[in-house]
Amino acid sequence: MVSFVRRGTRLQGKQLAAWQRLAGRYLIDVPRGSAATSVDPTVRFDAATVFGRRAPLVVEIGSGLGDAVVAAAVAAPEHDFLAVDVYRPGLSDLMRKADRAGAVNIRVIEANAPDVFRTLLASGSVDEVWTFFPDPWPKKRHHKRRLVSPAFAELVVGVLRPGGRWRLATDWQEYAEQMRDTLDAVSGLAPANDGPDGFAPRFPGRIATGFERKGIAAGRVIRDLTYERR
Ligand SMILES: C[S@@+](CC[C@H](N)C(=O)[O-])C[C@H]1O[C@@H](n2cnc3c(N)ncnc32)[C@H](O)[C@@H]1O
C-alpha cells in the first residue's frame, strides 16, 4: 500500500525543458527495483560524494512544488538538502526554482519515500527529516494510505542520527492527533511538542506553501510536530 496515487508523469512545455536542462545537475537517478517509484535495495546514497563535502543533511519527504525546500536551501547554505517526491512535474518545478535561486546544496529523488528510507539512506546518516503537509487521506477507508504510520516511523528512526529531528506539519487536526499518538509510542523518538495544545511551536525554517495557505483559507489550524531521535 503506497501513500499516493500517481497521476501523469509526462512533462510538457516549460516543465519538460526544465527537466532536460537541470536533471543532470539536481536529480539522483536511482536504479529501480520492481516498480517505477521503487529503489534497487542494493544501492546506497553517499551524501559526501554527491555534494562533494560533509554537511548536515536534511531530507524532505513530499516536497511538492519545492517551495519550502528551496527556500530552506537558500537560507542554510551550510546544510545539504535531499527532496523526495513521486510527483515529477513538482520535481521539475523544484529544480527550476533551485536553479533560479542558484542553490547548489540540493538534490532530488523521484521515488516512494519508504523505499528511500528502507535501503538507500545509511543508518544514522540524516540530521533532519521533514514531512510537511503529507496527503491527509481524509476518508476513513483511506486512512491506511497515510504516510505517517508505525512502520514508516521505524524507517525514519533508522536513518536519523541520535539527536536528529523529525519535523512534521499538517492542516488536518485528526491526522495531527494520529501522528502524535503514533509517534509518541515509538521508543526511538522523544517528543518535543512543547507548543500550543501539545503540538510543537511553528518551525521557523518552514515557509508557508500553497498547501498551507489553502488550509488556512479553509479555516483549518496548522499543527507542527517535532520528535528527536533518542
Ligand atoms: C499535499 S502535498 C504537500 C507538498 C508540500 N510538502 C507542501 O507543503 O506544499 C504531498 C506531497 O507528498 C508527495 N508524496 C505522497 N506520498 C509520497 C511517498 N510515498 N513518497 C514520496 N512522496 C510522496 C505527493 O506527491 C505530494 O507532492
Tab-separated table of C-alpha atoms and ligand atoms in Angstrom:
chain	number	residue	atom	x	y	z
A	1	MET	CA	0.000	0.000	0.000
A	2	VAL	CA	1.553	3.346	-1.042
A	3	SER	CA	0.565	6.821	0.191
A	4	PHE	CA	-0.040	8.287	-3.269
A	5	VAL	CA	-1.928	7.797	-6.499
A	6	ARG	CA	0.446	8.575	-9.307
A	7	ARG	CA	-1.061	10.870	-11.890
A	8	GLY	CA	0.600	11.550	-15.265
A	9	THR	CA	4.366	11.618	-15.310
A	10	ARG	CA	4.614	13.078	-18.828
A	11	LEU	CA	6.088	16.539	-18.789
A	12	GLN	CA	5.352	19.230	-21.328
A	13	GLY	CA	6.477	22.722	-22.201
A	14	LYS	CA	8.434	24.537	-19.510
A	15	GLN	CA	8.454	21.552	-17.171
A	16	LEU	CA	9.909	19.245	-19.817
A	17	ALA	CA	12.510	21.833	-20.803
A	18	ALA	CA	13.497	22.347	-17.150
A	19	TRP	CA	13.784	18.595	-16.597
A	20	GLN	CA	16.015	18.158	-19.631
A	21	ARG	CA	18.198	21.096	-18.711
A	22	LEU	CA	18.500	20.534	-14.962
A	23	ALA	CA	18.108	16.804	-14.189
A	24	GLY	CA	21.831	16.243	-14.791
A	25	ARG	CA	22.601	18.708	-12.015
A	26	TYR	CA	19.867	18.034	-9.443
A	27	LEU	CA	18.308	14.596	-9.998
A	28	ILE	CA	19.747	11.485	-8.355
A	29	ASP	CA	18.819	8.908	-10.964
A	30	VAL	CA	18.337	5.890	-8.692
A	31	PRO	CA	18.286	2.395	-10.172
A	32	ARG	CA	14.807	0.896	-9.722
A	33	GLY	CA	13.569	-2.276	-8.105
A	34	SER	CA	10.318	-3.828	-9.291
A	35	ALA	CA	8.121	-0.673	-9.528
A	36	ALA	CA	8.630	2.674	-11.287
A	37	THR	CA	8.898	4.553	-7.968
A	38	SER	CA	10.905	1.858	-6.144
A	39	VAL	CA	14.618	1.846	-5.372
A	40	ASP	CA	17.035	-1.001	-6.066
A	41	PRO	CA	17.694	-2.235	-2.495
A	42	THR	CA	21.383	-2.813	-3.171
A	43	VAL	CA	22.064	0.893	-3.909
A	44	ARG	CA	23.246	3.380	-1.213
A	45	PHE	CA	23.193	7.181	-1.178
A	46	ASP	CA	26.541	8.741	-0.287
A	47	ALA	CA	25.984	12.406	0.565
A	48	ALA	CA	29.700	13.247	0.719
A	49	THR	CA	30.189	12.069	-2.862
A	50	VAL	CA	27.003	13.658	-4.168
A	51	PHE	CA	27.537	17.076	-2.547
A	52	GLY	CA	31.324	16.968	-2.559
A	53	ARG	CA	31.505	17.785	1.156
A	54	ARG	CA	30.368	16.651	4.609
A	55	ALA	CA	27.476	18.792	5.873
A	56	PRO	CA	24.328	18.240	7.940
A	57	LEU	CA	21.765	16.510	5.745
A	58	VAL	CA	18.035	17.360	5.692
A	59	VAL	CA	15.658	15.037	3.830
A	60	GLU	CA	12.238	16.361	2.854
A	61	ILE	CA	9.564	13.793	2.079
A	62	GLY	CA	6.870	15.005	-0.287
A	63	SER	CA	8.448	18.244	-1.439
A	64	GLY	CA	5.505	19.061	-3.738
A	65	LEU	CA	6.324	22.129	-5.836
A	66	GLY	CA	9.583	22.589	-3.922
A	67	ASP	CA	8.979	25.998	-2.366
A	68	ALA	CA	9.806	25.027	1.227
A	69	VAL	CA	12.963	23.048	0.493
A	70	VAL	CA	14.387	25.565	-1.998
A	71	ALA	CA	13.810	28.440	0.433
A	72	ALA	CA	15.465	26.413	3.189
A	73	ALA	CA	18.439	25.516	0.977
A	74	VAL	CA	18.980	29.174	0.170
A	75	ALA	CA	18.615	30.192	3.831
A	76	ALA	CA	21.006	27.471	5.088
A	77	PRO	CA	23.886	27.089	2.608
A	78	GLU	CA	25.868	25.169	5.255
A	79	HIS	CA	23.305	22.317	5.108
A	80	ASP	CA	22.590	19.854	2.298
A	81	PHE	CA	19.018	19.033	1.277
A	82	LEU	CA	17.541	15.972	-0.364
A	83	ALA	CA	13.946	16.274	-1.648
A	84	VAL	CA	11.969	13.086	-2.222
A	85	ASP	CA	8.698	13.009	-4.143
A	86	VAL	CA	6.889	10.860	-6.687
A	87	TYR	CA	5.319	13.861	-8.448
A	88	ARG	CA	7.513	14.535	-11.479
A	89	PRO	CA	6.001	17.906	-12.515
A	90	GLY	CA	6.614	19.135	-8.955
A	91	LEU	CA	10.229	17.942	-9.042
A	92	SER	CA	10.694	19.772	-12.323
A	93	ASP	CA	9.359	22.997	-10.754
A	94	LEU	CA	11.616	22.444	-7.747
A	95	MET	CA	14.698	22.166	-9.976
A	96	ARG	CA	13.714	25.324	-11.850
A	97	LYS	CA	13.348	27.207	-8.540
A	98	ALA	CA	16.650	25.846	-7.221
A	99	ASP	CA	18.411	26.862	-10.438
A	100	ARG	CA	16.884	30.341	-10.355
A	101	ALA	CA	17.979	30.735	-6.718
A	102	GLY	CA	21.471	29.441	-7.513
A	103	ALA	CA	21.142	26.706	-4.867
A	104	VAL	CA	23.910	24.111	-5.125
A	105	ASN	CA	23.121	22.309	-1.841
A	106	ILE	CA	20.015	20.481	-3.021
A	107	ARG	CA	19.273	17.230	-4.884
A	108	VAL	CA	16.045	15.448	-5.729
A	109	ILE	CA	14.975	11.822	-5.860
A	110	GLU	CA	11.854	10.649	-7.667
A	111	ALA	CA	10.820	7.681	-5.553
A	112	ASN	CA	8.471	6.302	-2.921
A	113	ALA	CA	9.787	7.630	0.405
A	114	PRO	CA	9.625	4.326	2.360
A	115	ASP	CA	11.867	2.723	-0.297
A	116	VAL	CA	14.360	5.562	0.041
A	117	PHE	CA	14.413	5.229	3.828
A	118	ARG	CA	14.467	1.437	3.916
A	119	THR	CA	17.698	0.936	1.972
A	120	LEU	CA	19.048	3.960	0.083
A	121	LEU	CA	19.904	6.115	3.124
A	122	ALA	CA	22.518	4.769	5.515
A	123	SER	CA	21.536	4.333	9.147
A	124	GLY	CA	22.272	7.402	11.288
A	125	SER	CA	23.209	9.480	8.222
A	126	VAL	CA	20.442	12.117	8.355
A	127	ASP	CA	20.246	15.179	10.625
A	128	GLU	CA	16.629	16.136	9.958
A	129	VAL	CA	13.638	14.615	8.225
A	130	TRP	CA	10.827	16.951	7.174
A	131	THR	CA	7.286	15.874	6.343
A	132	PHE	CA	5.159	18.934	5.676
A	133	PHE	CA	1.514	18.540	4.718
A	134	PRO	CA	1.535	14.862	3.773
A	135	ASP	CA	-1.620	13.857	1.898
A	136	PRO	CA	-4.305	13.662	4.627
A	137	TRP	CA	-6.410	10.917	3.017
A	138	PRO	CA	-9.466	12.219	4.917
A	139	LYS	CA	-11.866	9.342	4.216
A	140	LYS	CA	-11.745	6.674	6.886
A	141	ARG	CA	-11.386	3.856	4.385
A	142	HIS	CA	-8.262	5.604	3.023
A	143	HIS	CA	-6.515	6.167	6.365
A	144	LYS	CA	-4.380	3.107	5.739
A	145	ARG	CA	-2.721	5.031	2.892
A	146	ARG	CA	-1.393	7.723	5.211
A	147	LEU	CA	2.375	8.057	5.125
A	148	VAL	CA	2.889	8.505	8.864
A	149	SER	CA	2.480	5.055	10.407
A	150	PRO	CA	4.345	2.951	12.995
A	151	ALA	CA	6.198	1.102	10.218
A	152	PHE	CA	7.280	4.294	8.473
A	153	ALA	CA	8.329	5.829	11.784
A	154	GLU	CA	10.735	2.927	12.349
A	155	LEU	CA	12.311	3.647	8.964
A	156	VAL	CA	12.767	7.304	9.901
A	157	VAL	CA	14.262	6.363	13.277
A	158	GLY	CA	16.701	4.112	11.418
A	159	VAL	CA	18.168	6.888	9.250
A	160	LEU	CA	18.230	9.728	11.806
A	161	ARG	CA	21.416	10.287	13.764
A	162	PRO	CA	20.999	10.354	17.577
A	163	GLY	CA	19.712	13.845	18.428
A	164	GLY	CA	18.429	14.277	14.861
A	165	ARG	CA	14.917	15.632	14.373
A	166	TRP	CA	11.782	14.660	12.520
A	167	ARG	CA	9.668	17.737	11.844
A	168	LEU	CA	6.121	17.390	10.600
A	169	ALA	CA	3.258	19.727	9.834
A	170	THR	CA	-0.353	19.229	8.816
A	171	ASP	CA	-3.543	21.255	8.486
A	172	TRP	CA	-5.647	18.207	9.263
A	173	GLN	CA	-6.380	18.124	13.010
A	174	GLU	CA	-7.372	14.496	13.153
A	175	TYR	CA	-4.231	13.453	11.232
A	176	ALA	CA	-2.148	15.661	13.560
A	177	GLU	CA	-3.573	13.761	16.534
A	178	GLN	CA	-2.980	10.434	14.843
A	179	MET	CA	0.629	11.438	14.088
A	180	ARG	CA	1.141	12.414	17.727
A	181	ASP	CA	-0.401	9.190	19.068
A	182	THR	CA	1.642	7.127	16.627
A	183	LEU	CA	4.983	8.861	17.154
A	184	ASP	CA	4.642	9.239	20.936
A	185	ALA	CA	4.558	5.427	21.031
A	186	VAL	CA	7.816	4.987	19.090
A	187	SER	CA	10.555	4.157	21.581
A	188	GLY	CA	13.338	5.620	19.396
A	189	LEU	CA	11.699	9.074	19.362
A	190	ALA	CA	11.389	11.681	22.108
A	191	PRO	CA	8.570	14.209	21.612
A	192	ALA	CA	9.490	17.895	21.578
A	193	ASN	CA	5.918	19.126	21.286
A	194	ASP	CA	6.047	21.942	23.810
A	195	GLY	CA	3.919	24.488	21.936
A	196	PRO	CA	0.186	25.226	21.759
A	197	ASP	CA	-2.228	22.380	22.602
A	198	GLY	CA	0.586	19.851	22.986
A	199	PHE	CA	1.940	20.363	19.475
A	200	ALA	CA	5.288	21.929	18.530
A	201	PRO	CA	5.767	25.652	18.003
A	202	ARG	CA	5.826	26.530	14.314
A	203	PHE	CA	9.204	25.542	12.880
A	204	PRO	CA	10.772	28.856	11.808
A	205	GLY	CA	12.655	27.134	8.959
A	206	ARG	CA	9.366	26.221	7.253
A	207	ILE	CA	7.987	28.817	4.839
A	208	ALA	CA	4.257	28.812	4.028
A	209	THR	CA	3.499	26.826	0.860
A	210	GLY	CA	0.339	26.911	-1.253
A	211	PHE	CA	-0.903	23.874	0.668
A	212	GLU	CA	-0.624	25.682	3.969
A	213	ARG	CA	-2.330	28.797	2.590
A	214	LYS	CA	-5.203	26.696	1.246
A	215	GLY	CA	-5.647	25.037	4.630
A	216	ILE	CA	-5.718	28.371	6.430
A	217	ALA	CA	-8.173	29.816	3.864
A	218	ALA	CA	-10.448	26.838	4.581
A	219	GLY	CA	-10.357	27.681	8.304
A	220	ARG	CA	-8.047	24.869	9.366
A	221	VAL	CA	-5.419	25.173	12.104
A	222	ILE	CA	-1.826	24.325	11.192
A	223	ARG	CA	-0.139	21.863	13.548
A	224	ASP	CA	3.609	21.342	13.757
A	225	LEU	CA	5.132	18.279	15.434
A	226	THR	CA	8.761	17.663	16.345
A	227	TYR	CA	10.474	14.485	17.534
A	228	GLU	CA	14.064	13.889	18.470
A	229	ARG	CA	15.902	10.642	17.782
A	230	ARG	CA	16.956	9.232	21.165
B	1	LIG	C1	-0.156	17.520	-0.060
B	1	LIG	S1	1.371	17.561	-0.920
B	1	LIG	C2	2.361	18.672	0.071
B	1	LIG	C3	3.534	19.205	-0.664
B	1	LIG	C4	4.486	20.137	0.121
B	1	LIG	N1	5.098	19.474	1.259
B	1	LIG	C5	3.821	21.413	0.538
B	1	LIG	O1	3.651	21.651	1.745
B	1	LIG	O2	3.450	22.194	-0.345
B	1	LIG	C6	2.041	15.964	-0.539
B	1	LIG	C7	3.199	15.559	-1.437
B	1	LIG	O3	3.711	14.309	-0.980
B	1	LIG	C8	4.029	13.504	-2.099
B	1	LIG	N2	4.006	12.096	-1.655
B	1	LIG	C9	2.949	11.410	-1.180
B	1	LIG	N3	3.301	10.156	-0.846
B	1	LIG	C10	4.642	10.053	-1.121
B	1	LIG	C11	5.576	9.000	-0.993
B	1	LIG	N4	5.222	7.816	-0.507
B	1	LIG	N5	6.846	9.226	-1.364
B	1	LIG	C12	7.225	10.427	-1.851
B	1	LIG	N6	6.376	11.476	-1.986
B	1	LIG	C13	5.102	11.289	-1.631
B	1	LIG	C14	2.968	13.870	-3.122
B	1	LIG	O4	3.372	13.533	-4.438
B	1	LIG	C15	2.835	15.379	-2.903
B	1	LIG	O5	3.738	16.100	-3.719
